[in-house]
mmCIF file of C-alpha atoms in Angstrom:
data_model
loop_
_atom_site.group_PDB
_atom_site.id
_atom_site.type_symbol
_atom_site.label_atom_id
_atom_site.label_comp_id
_atom_site.label_asym_id
_atom_site.label_seq_id
_atom_site.Cartn_x
_atom_site.Cartn_y
_atom_site.Cartn_z
ATOM 1 C CA MET A 1 -71.442 -67.789 41.428
ATOM 2 C CA PHE A 2 -68.232 -65.876 40.522
ATOM 3 C CA VAL A 3 -66.138 -64.597 43.380
ATOM 4 C CA THR A 4 -63.090 -62.338 42.965
ATOM 5 C CA GLY A 5 -60.520 -62.163 45.803
ATOM 6 C CA GLY A 6 -61.313 -65.716 46.735
ATOM 7 C CA THR A 7 -58.119 -66.234 48.998
ATOM 8 C CA GLY A 8 -58.682 -62.882 50.860
ATOM 9 C CA PHE A 9 -60.126 -62.750 54.401
ATOM 10 C CA VAL A 10 -63.826 -62.129 53.455
ATOM 11 C CA GLY A 11 -63.434 -64.287 50.213
ATOM 12 C CA THR A 12 -62.268 -67.204 52.033
ATOM 13 C CA HIS A 13 -65.292 -67.208 54.393
ATOM 14 C CA LEU A 14 -67.745 -66.455 51.712
ATOM 15 C CA ILE A 15 -66.646 -69.269 49.557
ATOM 16 C CA ARG A 16 -66.548 -71.800 52.338
ATOM 17 C CA GLU A 17 -70.265 -70.901 52.950
ATOM 18 C CA LEU A 18 -71.282 -70.852 49.367
ATOM 19 C CA SER A 19 -69.463 -74.231 48.719
ATOM 20 C CA SER A 20 -71.338 -75.924 51.624
ATOM 21 C CA ARG A 21 -74.683 -75.045 49.920
ATOM 22 C CA SER A 22 -75.873 -77.452 47.262
ATOM 23 C CA ASP A 23 -77.537 -74.436 45.283
ATOM 24 C CA PHE A 24 -74.330 -72.695 44.512
ATOM 25 C CA LYS A 25 -71.634 -73.602 42.038
ATOM 26 C CA VAL A 26 -68.589 -71.409 42.750
ATOM 27 C CA VAL A 27 -65.913 -70.176 40.554
ATOM 28 C CA ALA A 28 -63.205 -67.913 42.229
ATOM 29 C CA LEU A 29 -60.648 -65.612 40.882
ATOM 30 C CA VAL A 30 -57.498 -65.630 42.786
ATOM 31 C CA ARG A 31 -53.966 -64.420 42.625
ATOM 32 C CA ASP A 32 -52.296 -67.433 44.336
ATOM 33 C CA ARG A 33 -53.021 -70.961 45.200
ATOM 34 C CA LYS A 34 -54.141 -71.739 48.724
ATOM 35 C CA GLY A 35 -54.161 -75.265 49.915
ATOM 36 C CA ASP A 36 -57.269 -75.245 52.242
ATOM 37 C CA MET A 37 -59.825 -73.983 49.541
ATOM 38 C CA PRO A 38 -62.898 -76.222 49.029
ATOM 39 C CA THR A 39 -62.114 -79.290 46.659
ATOM 40 C CA ASN A 40 -65.547 -78.500 44.668
ATOM 41 C CA LEU A 41 -64.300 -74.953 43.799
ATOM 42 C CA ASP A 42 -63.204 -74.123 40.346
ATOM 43 C CA GLN A 43 -60.419 -71.529 40.499
ATOM 44 C CA VAL A 44 -59.066 -69.036 37.932
ATOM 45 C CA TYR A 45 -55.716 -67.668 38.279
ATOM 46 C CA ALA A 46 -54.899 -64.171 37.285
ATOM 47 C CA CYS A 47 -52.972 -61.058 38.686
ATOM 48 C CA SER A 48 -54.229 -57.559 38.204
ATOM 49 C CA GLU A 49 -51.935 -56.939 35.404
ATOM 50 C CA GLU A 50 -53.298 -59.756 33.355
ATOM 51 C CA ILE A 51 -57.012 -59.058 33.657
ATOM 52 C CA SER A 52 -57.242 -56.726 30.668
ATOM 53 C CA ALA A 53 -55.724 -59.396 28.420
ATOM 54 C CA ALA A 54 -57.628 -62.293 29.986
ATOM 55 C CA LYS A 55 -61.135 -63.585 29.040
ATOM 56 C CA LEU A 56 -62.854 -64.484 32.443
ATOM 57 C CA PRO A 57 -65.167 -67.359 32.220
ATOM 58 C CA PHE A 58 -68.395 -65.399 33.109
ATOM 59 C CA ARG A 59 -71.716 -67.106 32.299
ATOM 60 C CA ARG A 60 -75.145 -65.486 31.373
ATOM 61 C CA GLY A 61 -77.422 -65.172 34.430
ATOM 62 C CA GLN A 62 -74.502 -65.532 36.934
ATOM 63 C CA ALA A 63 -73.803 -63.236 39.811
ATOM 64 C CA VAL A 64 -70.523 -61.826 40.631
ATOM 65 C CA VAL A 65 -69.255 -60.799 44.177
ATOM 66 C CA HIS A 66 -66.210 -58.559 43.604
ATOM 67 C CA LEU A 67 -64.116 -58.484 46.795
ATOM 68 C CA ALA A 68 -60.576 -58.197 45.363
ATOM 69 C CA ALA A 69 -59.067 -54.940 46.070
ATOM 70 C CA ARG A 70 -55.913 -53.174 47.214
ATOM 71 C CA ALA A 71 -56.411 -52.070 50.732
ATOM 72 C CA HIS A 72 -52.753 -51.454 51.855
ATOM 73 C CA LEU A 73 -49.551 -50.117 50.248
ATOM 74 C CA SER A 74 -45.978 -50.651 51.027
ATOM 75 C CA LYS A 75 -44.067 -47.690 52.238
ATOM 76 C CA ARG A 76 -42.291 -47.422 48.936
ATOM 77 C CA ALA A 77 -45.514 -46.976 47.078
ATOM 78 C CA THR A 78 -46.854 -44.145 49.077
ATOM 79 C CA VAL A 79 -45.498 -41.355 46.788
ATOM 80 C CA ASN A 80 -48.055 -42.373 44.057
ATOM 81 C CA ALA A 81 -50.491 -43.993 46.563
ATOM 82 C CA LEU A 82 -53.806 -42.622 44.912
ATOM 83 C CA HIS A 83 -52.660 -43.995 41.525
ATOM 84 C CA GLU A 84 -51.726 -47.280 42.925
ATOM 85 C CA TYR A 85 -55.210 -47.681 44.587
ATOM 86 C CA ARG A 86 -56.936 -46.534 41.379
ATOM 87 C CA LYS A 87 -55.022 -49.118 39.264
ATOM 88 C CA VAL A 88 -56.749 -52.132 41.162
ATOM 89 C CA ASN A 89 -59.755 -50.486 42.783
ATOM 90 C CA VAL A 90 -61.102 -48.569 40.041
ATOM 91 C CA ALA A 91 -59.438 -49.638 36.609
ATOM 92 C CA TRP A 92 -59.196 -53.415 37.269
ATOM 93 C CA THR A 93 -62.632 -53.503 38.837
ATOM 94 C CA LEU A 94 -64.132 -51.684 35.836
ATOM 95 C CA GLU A 95 -62.437 -54.164 33.406
ATOM 96 C CA ILE A 96 -63.907 -57.281 35.272
ATOM 97 C CA ALA A 97 -67.319 -55.556 35.511
ATOM 98 C CA ARG A 98 -67.389 -54.707 31.744
ATOM 99 C CA GLN A 99 -66.480 -58.442 30.882
ATOM 100 C CA ALA A 100 -69.163 -59.489 33.263
ATOM 101 C CA ALA A 101 -71.778 -57.232 31.556
ATOM 102 C CA ALA A 102 -70.738 -58.319 28.108
ATOM 103 C CA ALA A 103 -71.092 -62.021 29.136
ATOM 104 C CA GLY A 104 -74.597 -61.373 30.423
ATOM 105 C CA VAL A 105 -74.011 -61.523 34.200
ATOM 106 C CA ASN A 106 -77.144 -60.671 35.960
ATOM 107 C CA ARG A 107 -75.851 -59.107 39.129
ATOM 108 C CA PHE A 108 -72.456 -57.535 40.175
ATOM 109 C CA ILE A 109 -72.045 -57.212 43.935
ATOM 110 C CA PHE A 110 -69.297 -54.690 44.776
ATOM 111 C CA ILE A 111 -67.835 -54.744 48.292
ATOM 112 C CA SER A 112 -66.987 -51.216 48.960
ATOM 113 C CA SER A 113 -66.209 -49.294 52.195
ATOM 114 C CA ILE A 114 -67.952 -47.305 54.893
ATOM 115 C CA GLY A 115 -64.895 -45.023 54.342
ATOM 116 C CA VAL A 116 -66.749 -43.692 51.318
ATOM 117 C CA ASN A 117 -69.229 -42.036 53.714
ATOM 118 C CA GLY A 118 -66.331 -40.704 55.714
ATOM 119 C CA ASN A 119 -64.116 -41.666 58.636
ATOM 120 C CA ALA A 120 -65.869 -39.982 61.552
ATOM 121 C CA ASN A 121 -69.315 -38.808 62.301
ATOM 122 C CA SER A 122 -71.725 -37.222 65.067
ATOM 123 C CA ARG A 123 -74.541 -39.229 64.008
ATOM 124 C CA PRO A 124 -74.814 -42.710 62.245
ATOM 125 C CA PHE A 125 -74.042 -42.866 58.585
ATOM 126 C CA ASN A 126 -76.645 -43.817 55.996
ATOM 127 C CA THR A 127 -76.957 -44.246 52.332
ATOM 128 C CA LYS A 128 -78.286 -40.760 51.773
ATOM 129 C CA ASP A 129 -75.132 -38.960 53.065
ATOM 130 C CA ILE A 130 -72.992 -37.161 50.723
ATOM 131 C CA PRO A 131 -69.910 -39.276 50.218
ATOM 132 C CA ALA A 132 -66.734 -37.806 51.974
ATOM 133 C CA PRO A 133 -64.001 -40.218 51.526
ATOM 134 C CA ALA A 134 -61.035 -38.878 53.705
ATOM 135 C CA GLU A 135 -58.285 -41.538 52.569
ATOM 136 C CA PHE A 136 -56.999 -42.605 49.230
ATOM 137 C CA TYR A 137 -58.277 -46.179 49.611
ATOM 138 C CA ALA A 138 -61.885 -44.774 50.190
ATOM 139 C CA GLN A 139 -61.537 -42.280 47.449
ATOM 140 C CA SER A 140 -60.645 -45.151 45.043
ATOM 141 C CA LYS A 141 -63.688 -47.036 46.326
ATOM 142 C CA TRP A 142 -65.979 -44.127 45.695
ATOM 143 C CA GLU A 143 -64.637 -43.725 42.278
ATOM 144 C CA ALA A 144 -65.295 -47.267 41.363
ATOM 145 C CA GLU A 145 -68.934 -47.022 42.829
ATOM 146 C CA GLN A 146 -69.680 -44.261 40.400
ATOM 147 C CA GLU A 147 -68.109 -46.015 37.283
ATOM 148 C CA LEU A 148 -69.943 -49.110 38.120
ATOM 149 C CA ALA A 149 -73.194 -47.286 38.549
ATOM 150 C CA GLU A 150 -72.770 -45.650 35.076
ATOM 151 C CA LEU A 151 -71.834 -49.078 33.434
ATOM 152 C CA ALA A 152 -75.075 -50.648 35.132
ATOM 153 C CA ALA A 153 -77.150 -47.812 33.667
ATOM 154 C CA GLN A 154 -75.948 -48.662 30.125
ATOM 155 C CA THR A 155 -76.276 -52.364 30.423
ATOM 156 C CA SER A 156 -78.867 -54.873 31.757
ATOM 157 C CA MET A 157 -76.595 -55.858 34.603
ATOM 158 C CA GLU A 158 -77.709 -55.052 38.094
ATOM 159 C CA LEU A 159 -75.338 -53.472 40.553
ATOM 160 C CA VAL A 160 -75.357 -53.923 44.415
ATOM 161 C CA ILE A 161 -73.024 -52.063 46.584
ATOM 162 C CA ILE A 162 -72.201 -53.089 50.154
ATOM 163 C CA ARG A 163 -70.185 -50.633 52.515
ATOM 164 C CA PRO A 164 -68.944 -52.480 55.494
ATOM 165 C CA PRO A 165 -67.252 -50.852 58.542
ATOM 166 C CA LEU A 166 -64.340 -52.684 60.244
ATOM 167 C CA VAL A 167 -64.758 -56.403 59.625
ATOM 168 C CA TYR A 168 -63.681 -58.690 62.396
ATOM 169 C CA GLY A 169 -63.390 -62.540 62.607
ATOM 170 C CA PRO A 170 -61.043 -65.310 63.088
ATOM 171 C CA ASN A 171 -57.459 -64.302 62.091
ATOM 172 C CA ALA A 172 -58.784 -60.989 60.742
ATOM 173 C CA PRO A 173 -56.059 -58.790 59.320
ATOM 174 C CA GLY A 174 -55.707 -54.937 59.872
ATOM 175 C CA ASN A 175 -57.018 -52.956 62.941
ATOM 176 C CA PHE A 176 -58.934 -55.875 64.559
ATOM 177 C CA GLY A 177 -55.910 -58.185 64.288
ATOM 178 C CA GLU A 178 -53.748 -55.610 66.011
ATOM 179 C CA LEU A 179 -56.167 -55.353 68.880
ATOM 180 C CA VAL A 180 -56.233 -59.142 69.315
ATOM 181 C CA ARG A 181 -52.350 -59.167 69.301
ATOM 182 C CA TRP A 182 -52.104 -56.532 72.005
ATOM 183 C CA ILE A 183 -54.665 -58.447 74.410
ATOM 184 C CA GLY A 184 -52.953 -61.680 73.539
ATOM 185 C CA LYS A 185 -49.566 -60.410 74.720
ATOM 186 C CA GLY A 186 -51.046 -58.904 77.878
ATOM 187 C CA ILE A 187 -49.848 -55.362 76.920
ATOM 188 C CA PRO A 188 -51.284 -52.744 79.304
ATOM 189 C CA LEU A 189 -53.348 -50.307 77.170
ATOM 190 C CA PRO A 190 -54.249 -46.670 78.120
ATOM 191 C CA LEU A 191 -57.637 -47.393 76.602
ATOM 192 C CA GLY A 192 -59.743 -47.946 79.662
ATOM 193 C CA ALA A 193 -61.917 -44.645 79.488
ATOM 194 C CA ILE A 194 -62.880 -44.282 75.878
ATOM 195 C CA HIS A 195 -66.533 -43.479 75.518
ATOM 196 C CA ASN A 196 -66.847 -43.431 71.547
ATOM 197 C CA LYS A 197 -69.312 -45.402 69.643
ATOM 198 C CA ARG A 198 -68.174 -47.429 66.666
ATOM 199 C CA SER A 199 -70.032 -49.932 64.376
ATOM 200 C CA LEU A 200 -68.387 -53.268 63.382
ATOM 201 C CA VAL A 201 -69.365 -56.175 61.270
ATOM 202 C CA GLY A 202 -68.535 -59.885 61.981
ATOM 203 C CA ILE A 203 -67.423 -61.875 59.148
ATOM 204 C CA ASP A 204 -70.310 -64.368 59.478
ATOM 205 C CA ASN A 205 -72.832 -61.352 59.413
ATOM 206 C CA LEU A 206 -71.176 -59.947 56.409
ATOM 207 C CA VAL A 207 -71.134 -63.033 54.569
ATOM 208 C CA ASP A 208 -74.864 -63.752 55.388
ATOM 209 C CA LEU A 209 -75.680 -60.383 53.991
ATOM 210 C CA ILE A 210 -73.643 -60.766 50.769
ATOM 211 C CA ILE A 211 -75.530 -64.056 50.110
ATOM 212 C CA ARG A 212 -78.801 -62.359 50.816
ATOM 213 C CA CYS A 213 -77.909 -59.867 48.029
ATOM 214 C CA ILE A 214 -77.106 -62.432 45.436
ATOM 215 C CA ASP A 215 -80.697 -62.998 44.360
ATOM 216 C CA HIS A 216 -82.957 -60.856 46.529
ATOM 217 C CA PRO A 217 -85.076 -58.697 44.108
ATOM 218 C CA ALA A 218 -85.106 -55.714 46.332
ATOM 219 C CA ALA A 219 -81.180 -55.534 46.181
ATOM 220 C CA ALA A 220 -81.136 -54.604 42.579
ATOM 221 C CA ASN A 221 -79.102 -51.325 42.124
ATOM 222 C CA GLN A 222 -78.991 -50.372 45.814
ATOM 223 C CA VAL A 223 -76.426 -49.276 48.224
ATOM 224 C CA PHE A 224 -76.348 -50.965 51.535
ATOM 225 C CA LEU A 225 -74.497 -50.305 54.775
ATOM 226 C CA ALA A 226 -73.262 -53.329 56.689
ATOM 227 C CA GLY A 227 -73.067 -53.824 60.458
ATOM 228 C CA ASP A 228 -73.870 -55.883 63.521
ATOM 229 C CA GLY A 229 -76.593 -53.464 64.691
ATOM 230 C CA GLU A 230 -74.745 -52.826 67.954
ATOM 231 C CA ASP A 231 -72.232 -49.947 68.484
ATOM 232 C CA LEU A 232 -69.262 -50.347 70.946
ATOM 233 C CA SER A 233 -66.823 -47.986 72.442
ATOM 234 C CA THR A 234 -63.027 -49.010 71.986
ATOM 235 C CA THR A 235 -62.938 -49.845 75.759
ATOM 236 C CA GLU A 236 -66.053 -52.183 75.276
ATOM 237 C CA LEU A 237 -64.580 -53.842 72.202
ATOM 238 C CA LEU A 238 -61.212 -54.494 74.039
ATOM 239 C CA ARG A 239 -63.023 -55.983 77.002
ATOM 240 C CA GLY A 240 -65.305 -58.149 74.647
ATOM 241 C CA VAL A 241 -62.089 -59.470 72.855
ATOM 242 C CA ALA A 242 -60.303 -60.137 76.117
ATOM 243 C CA ASN A 243 -63.387 -62.146 77.441
ATOM 244 C CA ALA A 244 -63.693 -64.115 74.240
ATOM 245 C CA MET A 245 -60.091 -65.002 74.435
ATOM 246 C CA GLY A 246 -60.266 -65.814 78.077
ATOM 247 C CA LYS A 247 -57.566 -63.286 78.825
ATOM 248 C CA PRO A 248 -57.474 -60.401 81.253
ATOM 249 C CA ALA A 249 -57.989 -56.857 79.795
ATOM 250 C CA ARG A 250 -55.206 -54.746 81.060
ATOM 251 C CA LEU A 251 -56.733 -51.283 80.514
ATOM 252 C CA ILE A 252 -55.650 -48.072 82.063
ATOM 253 C CA PRO A 253 -58.312 -45.332 82.351
ATOM 254 C CA VAL A 254 -56.513 -42.407 80.613
ATOM 255 C CA PRO A 255 -58.669 -39.574 79.334
ATOM 256 C CA ALA A 256 -59.321 -39.587 75.584
ATOM 257 C CA GLY A 257 -58.164 -35.963 75.456
ATOM 258 C CA VAL A 258 -54.815 -36.710 76.872
ATOM 259 C CA LEU A 259 -54.342 -39.516 74.307
ATOM 260 C CA GLN A 260 -55.489 -37.287 71.526
ATOM 261 C CA PHE A 261 -53.042 -34.522 72.540
ATOM 262 C CA GLY A 262 -50.286 -37.338 72.641
ATOM 263 C CA ALA A 263 -51.204 -38.814 69.312
ATOM 264 C CA THR A 264 -51.140 -35.243 67.639
ATOM 265 C CA LEU A 265 -47.548 -34.704 68.961
ATOM 266 C CA LEU A 266 -46.467 -38.009 67.570
ATOM 267 C CA GLY A 267 -47.950 -37.550 64.262
ATOM 268 C CA LYS A 268 -50.474 -40.491 64.914
ATOM 269 C CA THR A 269 -53.812 -38.687 64.320
ATOM 270 C CA ALA A 270 -55.102 -41.378 61.991
ATOM 271 C CA MET A 271 -54.545 -44.090 64.557
ATOM 272 C CA ALA A 272 -55.982 -41.801 67.238
ATOM 273 C CA GLN A 273 -59.299 -41.243 65.148
ATOM 274 C CA ARG A 274 -59.612 -45.067 64.761
ATOM 275 C CA LEU A 275 -59.304 -45.622 68.416
ATOM 276 C CA LEU A 276 -60.910 -42.554 69.992
ATOM 277 C CA GLY A 277 -63.320 -41.325 67.333
ATOM 278 C CA SER A 278 -66.872 -42.397 66.673
ATOM 279 C CA LEU A 279 -67.948 -44.009 63.411
ATOM 280 C CA GLN A 280 -71.622 -45.387 63.541
ATOM 281 C CA VAL A 281 -73.532 -47.075 60.724
ATOM 282 C CA ASP A 282 -77.413 -46.996 60.292
ATOM 283 C CA ILE A 283 -78.429 -50.388 58.917
ATOM 284 C CA SER A 284 -82.086 -49.845 59.024
ATOM 285 C CA LYS A 285 -82.532 -49.680 55.120
ATOM 286 C CA THR A 286 -80.419 -52.864 54.814
ATOM 287 C CA CYS A 287 -82.678 -54.775 57.308
ATOM 288 C CA GLU A 288 -85.914 -53.466 56.125
ATOM 289 C CA LEU A 289 -85.347 -53.777 52.242
ATOM 290 C CA LEU A 290 -83.777 -57.114 52.385
ATOM 291 C CA ASP A 291 -85.897 -58.429 55.258
ATOM 292 C CA TRP A 292 -82.607 -59.234 56.946
ATOM 293 C CA LYS A 293 -81.149 -59.074 60.474
ATOM 294 C CA PRO A 294 -77.503 -59.979 61.420
ATOM 295 C CA PRO A 295 -77.652 -63.596 62.574
ATOM 296 C CA TYR A 296 -74.937 -63.141 65.197
ATOM 297 C CA THR A 297 -74.703 -60.543 68.079
ATOM 298 C CA VAL A 298 -71.220 -58.855 68.744
ATOM 299 C CA GLU A 299 -70.720 -61.093 71.846
ATOM 300 C CA GLU A 300 -71.475 -64.195 69.546
ATOM 301 C CA GLY A 301 -69.241 -62.987 66.735
ATOM 302 C CA LEU A 302 -66.225 -62.228 69.016
ATOM 303 C CA ARG A 303 -66.577 -65.625 70.658
ATOM 304 C CA ARG A 304 -66.666 -67.318 67.385
ATOM 305 C CA CYS A 305 -63.307 -65.542 66.493
ATOM 306 C CA PHE A 306 -61.552 -67.737 68.805
ATOM 307 C CA GLU A 307 -63.029 -71.053 68.369
ATOM 308 C CA PRO A 308 -60.724 -73.641 66.674
ATOM 309 C CA SER A 309 -63.225 -74.668 64.116
ATOM 310 C CA HIS A 310 -63.428 -71.085 62.782
ATOM 311 C CA GLN A 311 -59.770 -70.106 63.138
ATOM 312 C CA SER A 312 -58.729 -72.780 60.804
ATOM 313 C CA ILE A 313 -60.691 -71.445 58.003
ATOM 314 C CA THR A 314 -58.252 -68.510 57.441
ATOM 315 C CA ARG A 315 -54.960 -70.168 58.136
#
């Protein structure tokens, strides 16, 4: 197994699980050393600027899970944001995939984003939807998907694409981490009357799905949507997080329309969409084709976020 982005949030959990299984020998491509990585892990160090000049140690018949990506930009980089995303998420991804195909890698698993489908919907997204990325990050992921599909069609390397929604887990970065901090500080939140529906995927469920895709025959050259199979409103999610943390959920029931109006005035429409809008994912194809079901419920996944044995993995 060859995993890129080995020190990232998903990569750390994936490598831990793979390394615990005797049937996987794992090699990780990482940008920096991390002291708590498994001792039986082979690590290859390279930053994105070095990849084109480096010869990565792929092996014939190997599977590659490509997690490395640029998900966030500093404020100084926003002028050329799409270009910056494309450098890593498209050009760098394609260079790695080309090297993998040339070395005889059997399967390339690309972790994309549900943002390729869009950032809001009135019905659950599925893999037959026409892609409608609304943000630069998602646009770069969609472009990478197309380039990878073209490469796979020209070579013997199989391609698997997984599009996850928001990923939560112990010490998760991004939006989920913000929610945890709000609850942990006991901040009163005007989010007690939100009736949207959003799909999530727990890190343990996502890792289980990725591993299922490594050698399942039906996964070859398919696109899969990931999820827990349960949709929550923002209010339900916050209450679930608070319950898992053993903290009170200080939620004030403010109508969503009032919050949307205020967010528009303050130029916070993107944040409002994530908190107030719906984004549901249909994982029926994933479950049926791969004979898979998420091993953990949302309640179990949230509880595992705050168990000491799981929190230590990403610290």
